[in-house]
Amino acid sequence: MASPSESIDRSRLWWAAIKLPMYSVAVMPIWLGTAVAIAETGKVHWWSFGLFLTAAVLILVWLNLSNDVFDAETGIDRHKYHSVVNLTGKKELIFWLSNVCLLLGLLGIVAISWLQQDATVLGLVLLCCALGYSYQGPPFRLGYLGLGEPICFICFGPLAIAAAYYSQVQTFSPSIWPVAILNGLTTTLILFCSHFHQVADDLAAGKRSPVVRLGTARSAQLVYGACGLFYGVLLASVAWEILPWPTLLALSSLPWAIYLCQRMAQFHSVPEQIKNSKFIAVQLHFWSSLLLGVGYLL
Ligand SMILES: C/C(=C\COP(=O)(O)OP(=O)(O)O)CCC[C@H](C)CCC[C@H](C)CCCC(C)C
Ligand SMILES: O=C(O)C1=CC(=O)c2ccccc2C1=O
């Protein structure tokens, strides 16, 4: 029988494996695309909203479970004790569980397309899933070449937000671009920050993440650049009246950006100190995207 301290350690590992806060990356594009649609039409299709939210969460479960399966195959996760595959020792089972989540998620999207009698949303989400697979699955494993960040930006920015907007109004509009760029930027920052503490394991497994390529010091400067770009795009879009002025509420996320930049600058090469930095980036993403949407609705 496991001792009390062993079971506390195990529940900590399971909590780290589930990564609950990370699921805001699935929720926010749907929230933002829907908020822009409501601001423009004054209407909301609750069925589409609910189905899309549920589907996006299921697709993210697939992405994360299958990531653990594929990373177990390359050996890159051998020190990742909170990998679901390492915790259960059941790679096959996790693989099939991940596929069931993908299937259920896609069924939700099929239901939206059926309600709309239009396959556009399904096409956009299938493209996201194909790109998500190419990030981690064989034979592509584009993340190992350092291509995860552009893929992440395209999927969680323009593609997901266009799909969410289309699921409400059944048309496209250039008005989604600022929120697509802003949400894409902060989601990509999460992925970028997740690489800092993994440099040694990534190098050993031949994964050339952007942080491996640039080195941790220059990568930490890039975090400042990305945050500067985020607030620059926000201010410029409001100044040019592309975004409504209440979206300036998103400036309230600034303390998280400052905290993230300072922590990365100070500890970029100390894995133990920055292993949770991606969750600081998650806070920045959550508050900025939530408040951008609120700003649209005010
Ligand atoms: C699984 C992801 C990152 C984990 O990467 P890594 O292997 O370095 O981390 P571990 O240390 O935890 O093993 C995220 C990858 C994101 C990917 C580039 C793009 C995914 C696109 C999604 C399918 C889009 C879903 C959109 C939805 C809202 C409809
Ligand atoms: O586990 C992770 O590091 C990430 C999981 C995930 O689903 C995600 C989604 C979008 C951007 C980054 C990330 C991760 O970093």
Coordinates of C-alpha atoms and ligand atoms in Angstrom, one line a residue:
M1 CA 0.0 0.0 0.0
A2 CA 1.2 3.5 -0.8
S3 CA 2.4 5.6 2.2
P4 CA 0.5 8.9 2.9
S5 CA 3.4 11.0 1.5
E6 CA 3.6 8.8 -1.7
S7 CA -0.1 9.3 -2.3
I8 CA 0.2 13.1 -1.9
D9 CA 3.1 13.0 -4.4
R10 CA 0.9 11.0 -6.8
S11 CA -2.0 13.3 -6.5
R12 CA 0.3 16.2 -7.1
L13 CA 1.6 14.4 -10.3
W14 CA -2.0 13.8 -11.4
W15 CA -2.9 17.4 -10.8
A16 CA 0.2 18.5 -12.9
A17 CA -0.8 15.9 -15.6
I18 CA -4.4 17.2 -15.9
K19 CA -3.2 20.9 -16.4
L20 CA -6.7 22.3 -15.7
P21 CA -5.8 26.0 -16.1
M22 CA -4.4 25.2 -19.6
Y23 CA -8.0 24.5 -20.8
S24 CA -8.6 28.3 -21.0
V25 CA -6.7 28.1 -24.3
A26 CA -9.6 26.0 -25.7
V27 CA -12.3 28.3 -24.2
M28 CA -11.0 31.7 -25.1
P29 CA -11.1 31.6 -28.9
I30 CA -14.7 30.5 -28.7
W31 CA -15.5 33.2 -26.2
L32 CA -13.8 35.9 -28.4
G33 CA -15.2 34.8 -31.7
T34 CA -18.7 34.7 -30.1
A35 CA -18.2 38.1 -28.3
V36 CA -17.3 39.8 -31.6
A37 CA -20.4 38.2 -33.3
I38 CA -22.7 39.3 -30.4
A39 CA -21.3 42.8 -30.5
E40 CA -22.0 43.0 -34.3
T41 CA -25.4 41.3 -34.4
G42 CA -26.8 41.6 -30.9
K43 CA -27.7 37.9 -31.1
V44 CA -26.2 34.7 -29.7
H45 CA -26.8 31.1 -30.8
W46 CA -26.5 29.3 -27.4
W47 CA -26.5 25.8 -29.0
S48 CA -23.6 26.6 -31.2
F49 CA -21.7 28.3 -28.4
G50 CA -22.3 25.4 -26.0
L51 CA -21.4 22.7 -28.6
F52 CA -18.3 24.6 -29.7
L53 CA -17.0 25.1 -26.1
T54 CA -17.5 21.4 -25.2
A55 CA -15.9 20.3 -28.5
A56 CA -12.9 22.6 -28.1
V57 CA -12.3 21.2 -24.6
L58 CA -12.5 17.6 -25.9
I59 CA -10.1 18.4 -28.7
L60 CA -7.6 19.8 -26.2
V61 CA -7.9 16.7 -24.1
W62 CA -7.1 14.7 -27.3
L63 CA -4.1 17.0 -28.1
N64 CA -2.6 16.6 -24.6
L65 CA -3.2 12.9 -24.2
S66 CA -1.9 12.1 -27.6
N67 CA 1.1 14.4 -27.0
D68 CA 2.0 12.2 -24.0
V69 CA 1.6 9.1 -26.2
F70 CA 3.8 10.4 -29.0
D71 CA 6.4 11.8 -26.6
A72 CA 6.6 8.4 -24.9
E73 CA 7.5 6.9 -28.3
T74 CA 10.5 9.3 -28.9
G75 CA 11.6 9.0 -25.2
I76 CA 11.6 12.8 -24.7
D77 CA 9.2 12.5 -21.7
R78 CA 11.3 10.1 -19.7
H79 CA 11.8 12.6 -17.0
K80 CA 8.3 14.0 -17.2
Y81 CA 6.8 12.1 -14.2
H82 CA 3.4 13.8 -14.7
S83 CA 3.0 12.4 -18.2
V84 CA -0.3 10.5 -18.2
V85 CA 1.4 7.6 -20.0
N86 CA 4.2 7.5 -17.3
L87 CA 1.6 7.7 -14.5
T88 CA -0.6 4.9 -15.8
G89 CA 2.0 2.8 -17.8
K90 CA -0.9 2.2 -20.3
K91 CA 0.2 3.9 -23.6
E92 CA -2.3 1.9 -25.7
L93 CA -5.3 2.8 -23.5
I94 CA -4.3 6.5 -23.4
F95 CA -4.0 6.5 -27.2
W96 CA -7.5 5.1 -27.6
L97 CA -8.9 7.4 -24.9
S98 CA -7.4 10.4 -26.7
N99 CA -9.0 9.2 -30.0
V100 CA -12.4 8.8 -28.4
C101 CA -12.1 12.5 -27.1
L102 CA -11.2 13.6 -30.6
L103 CA -14.1 11.8 -32.1
L104 CA -16.6 13.2 -29.6
G105 CA -15.2 16.7 -30.1
L106 CA -15.5 16.4 -33.9
L107 CA -19.1 15.1 -33.5
G108 CA -19.9 18.3 -31.6
I109 CA -18.5 20.3 -34.5
V110 CA -20.4 18.1 -37.0
A111 CA -23.6 19.0 -35.1
I112 CA -22.9 22.7 -35.5
S113 CA -22.2 22.2 -39.3
W114 CA -25.4 20.2 -39.5
L115 CA -27.4 22.9 -37.7
Q116 CA -26.0 25.4 -40.1
Q117 CA -26.3 23.1 -43.2
D118 CA -22.8 24.4 -44.0
A119 CA -19.4 22.5 -43.6
T120 CA -17.2 25.6 -43.1
V121 CA -16.8 25.3 -39.3
L122 CA -16.0 21.6 -39.6
G123 CA -13.4 22.3 -42.3
L124 CA -11.7 25.0 -40.2
V125 CA -11.6 22.7 -37.1
L126 CA -10.4 19.7 -39.1
L127 CA -7.5 21.9 -40.4
C128 CA -6.7 22.9 -36.8
C129 CA -6.6 19.2 -35.8
A130 CA -4.5 18.2 -38.7
L131 CA -2.0 21.0 -37.8
G132 CA -2.1 19.9 -34.1
Y133 CA -1.3 16.4 -35.2
S134 CA 1.5 17.5 -37.4
Y135 CA 3.0 19.3 -34.4
Q136 CA 3.5 16.1 -32.4
G137 CA 2.6 12.9 -34.4
P138 CA 4.6 10.7 -36.7
P139 CA 5.9 11.1 -39.4
F140 CA 5.8 14.9 -39.1
R141 CA 6.7 15.9 -35.5
L142 CA 7.0 19.5 -36.7
G143 CA 7.4 20.6 -33.0
Y144 CA 10.8 18.8 -33.0
L145 CA 11.9 21.2 -35.9
G146 CA 10.8 24.3 -33.9
L147 CA 7.7 24.9 -35.9
G148 CA 5.2 24.6 -33.0
E149 CA 4.9 28.3 -32.4
P150 CA 3.8 29.4 -35.9
I151 CA 1.3 26.4 -36.0
C152 CA 0.0 27.4 -32.6
F153 CA -0.5 31.0 -33.6
I154 CA -2.4 30.1 -36.8
C155 CA -4.6 27.5 -35.0
F156 CA -5.5 29.4 -31.8
G157 CA -5.5 32.8 -33.6
P158 CA -7.1 33.2 -37.0
L159 CA -8.5 29.6 -37.5
A160 CA -10.2 29.0 -34.2
I161 CA -11.6 32.5 -33.9
A162 CA -12.8 32.6 -37.5
A163 CA -14.5 29.2 -36.8
A164 CA -16.1 30.5 -33.6
Y165 CA -17.3 33.7 -35.3
Y166 CA -18.6 31.7 -38.3
S167 CA -20.5 29.3 -36.0
Q168 CA -22.5 32.3 -34.8
V169 CA -23.1 34.4 -38.0
Q170 CA -22.3 32.1 -40.9
T171 CA -20.0 34.6 -42.6
F172 CA -16.5 35.9 -42.2
S173 CA -15.5 39.4 -41.2
P174 CA -12.1 41.3 -41.1
S175 CA -13.2 42.6 -37.7
I176 CA -12.0 39.3 -36.1
W177 CA -8.3 40.1 -37.1
P178 CA -7.2 42.1 -34.0
V179 CA -8.6 39.6 -31.5
A180 CA -7.3 36.7 -33.6
I181 CA -3.8 38.2 -33.5
L182 CA -4.0 39.1 -29.8
N183 CA -5.3 35.6 -28.7
G184 CA -2.9 33.9 -31.1
L185 CA 0.1 35.8 -29.6
T186 CA -0.7 35.0 -25.9
T187 CA -1.4 31.3 -26.6
T188 CA 1.8 31.0 -28.5
L189 CA 3.6 32.7 -25.6
I190 CA 2.4 29.8 -23.4
L191 CA 3.9 27.2 -25.7
F192 CA 7.2 29.2 -26.0
C193 CA 7.5 29.5 -22.2
S194 CA 6.9 25.8 -21.8
H195 CA 10.2 25.0 -23.5
F196 CA 12.6 26.9 -21.2
H197 CA 12.9 24.2 -18.5
Q198 CA 13.1 21.4 -21.0
V199 CA 16.2 22.4 -22.9
A200 CA 18.4 19.5 -21.7
D201 CA 15.7 16.8 -22.4
D202 CA 14.9 18.4 -25.7
L203 CA 18.6 18.5 -26.8
A204 CA 19.0 14.9 -25.8
A205 CA 16.0 13.8 -27.8
G206 CA 17.0 16.0 -30.8
K207 CA 14.1 18.4 -30.4
R208 CA 15.1 21.8 -31.8
S209 CA 12.5 24.0 -30.0
P210 CA 12.9 27.8 -30.5
V211 CA 14.5 28.0 -27.0
V212 CA 17.0 25.3 -27.9
R213 CA 17.8 27.2 -31.2
L214 CA 18.0 30.7 -29.7
G215 CA 19.4 29.9 -26.2
T216 CA 17.6 30.8 -23.0
A217 CA 19.0 34.3 -22.7
R218 CA 17.8 35.5 -26.1
S219 CA 14.5 33.6 -25.7
A220 CA 13.9 35.5 -22.5
Q221 CA 14.4 38.8 -24.4
L222 CA 11.8 37.5 -27.0
V223 CA 9.3 37.2 -24.1
Y224 CA 9.7 40.9 -23.6
G225 CA 9.3 41.4 -27.3
A226 CA 6.1 39.3 -27.5
C227 CA 4.5 41.2 -24.6
G228 CA 5.5 44.5 -26.1
L229 CA 4.0 43.5 -29.4
F230 CA 0.7 42.4 -27.7
Y231 CA 0.2 45.7 -25.9
G232 CA 1.4 47.6 -29.0
V233 CA -1.2 45.9 -31.2
L234 CA -3.9 46.4 -28.6
L235 CA -3.2 50.2 -28.3
A236 CA -2.8 50.7 -32.0
S237 CA -6.0 48.9 -32.8
V238 CA -7.9 51.0 -30.3
A239 CA -6.2 54.2 -31.5
W240 CA -7.2 53.4 -35.2
E241 CA -10.7 52.4 -34.0
I242 CA -10.4 48.8 -35.2
L243 CA -11.1 47.7 -31.6
P244 CA -13.8 49.4 -29.4
W245 CA -12.2 51.5 -26.6
P246 CA -13.6 49.3 -23.7
T247 CA -11.2 46.5 -24.9
L248 CA -8.5 48.6 -23.2
L249 CA -9.7 46.7 -20.2
A250 CA -7.3 44.0 -21.4
L251 CA -4.5 46.3 -20.2
S252 CA -5.4 45.0 -16.7
S253 CA -3.4 41.9 -17.6
L254 CA -0.2 44.0 -17.6
P255 CA 0.9 42.9 -14.1
W256 CA 1.1 39.2 -15.3
A257 CA 3.1 40.3 -18.4
I258 CA 5.6 42.2 -16.2
Y259 CA 5.8 39.3 -13.7
L260 CA 6.5 36.8 -16.6
C261 CA 9.1 39.0 -18.3
Q262 CA 11.0 39.6 -15.0
R263 CA 10.9 36.0 -14.0
M264 CA 12.2 34.9 -17.4
A265 CA 14.9 37.5 -17.4
Q266 CA 16.1 36.5 -14.0
F267 CA 15.8 32.7 -14.1
H268 CA 15.8 31.8 -17.8
S269 CA 18.5 29.1 -17.3
V270 CA 17.3 27.7 -14.0
P271 CA 14.8 25.0 -14.9
E272 CA 13.5 24.5 -11.3
Q273 CA 12.6 28.2 -11.1
I274 CA 10.8 28.5 -14.4
K275 CA 9.2 25.1 -14.8
N276 CA 5.8 26.7 -14.0
S277 CA 6.3 29.9 -16.1
K278 CA 3.9 28.6 -18.8
F279 CA 1.2 28.9 -16.1
I280 CA 2.1 32.6 -15.6
A281 CA 1.6 32.9 -19.4
V282 CA -1.7 31.1 -19.0
Q283 CA -2.8 33.8 -16.5
L284 CA -1.8 36.6 -19.0
H285 CA -3.7 34.8 -21.7
F286 CA -6.8 34.2 -19.6
W287 CA -7.2 37.7 -18.3
S288 CA -6.3 39.5 -21.5
S289 CA -8.6 37.4 -23.7
L290 CA -11.5 37.4 -21.1
L291 CA -11.3 41.2 -20.8
L292 CA -11.0 41.7 -24.6
G293 CA -14.3 39.9 -25.0
V294 CA -15.9 41.8 -22.1
G295 CA -14.7 45.0 -23.7
Y296 CA -16.4 44.0 -27.0
L297 CA -19.7 43.4 -25.1
L298 CA -19.7 46.7 -23.2
Ligands
LIG1 C1 0.3 19.8 -26.7 C2 0.9 21.1 -26.9 C3 2.1 21.4 -26.3 C4 2.9 20.5 -25.5 O1 4.1 20.5 -26.1 P1 5.4 19.7 -25.6 O2 5.5 18.3 -26.2 O3 6.6 20.5 -25.7 O4 5.1 19.6 -24.0 P2 5.2 18.6 -22.9 O5 6.4 19.0 -22.1 O6 3.9 18.8 -22.1 O7 5.3 17.2 -23.4 C5 0.2 22.2 -27.6 C6 0.5 22.2 -29.1 C7 -0.3 23.2 -29.9 C8 -0.3 22.9 -31.4 C9 0.9 23.5 -32.0 C10 -1.5 23.4 -32.1 C11 -2.8 22.7 -31.7 C12 -4.0 23.1 -32.5 C13 -5.3 22.7 -31.8 C14 -5.7 21.3 -32.3 C15 -6.3 23.7 -32.1 C16 -7.6 23.5 -31.3 C17 -8.5 24.7 -31.5 C18 -9.8 24.5 -30.8 C19 -10.1 25.7 -30.0 C20 -10.9 24.2 -31.8
LIG2 O1 1.4 21.1 -21.8 C1 1.7 22.1 -22.4 O2 2.9 22.5 -22.3 C2 0.8 22.7 -23.3 C3 -0.4 22.1 -23.6 C4 -1.4 22.7 -24.4 O3 -2.5 22.2 -24.6 C5 -1.1 24.0 -25.0 C6 -2.0 24.6 -25.9 C7 -1.7 25.8 -26.5 C8 -0.5 26.4 -26.2 C9 0.4 25.8 -25.4 C10 0.1 24.6 -24.8 C11 1.1 24.0 -23.9 O4 2.2 24.5 -23.7

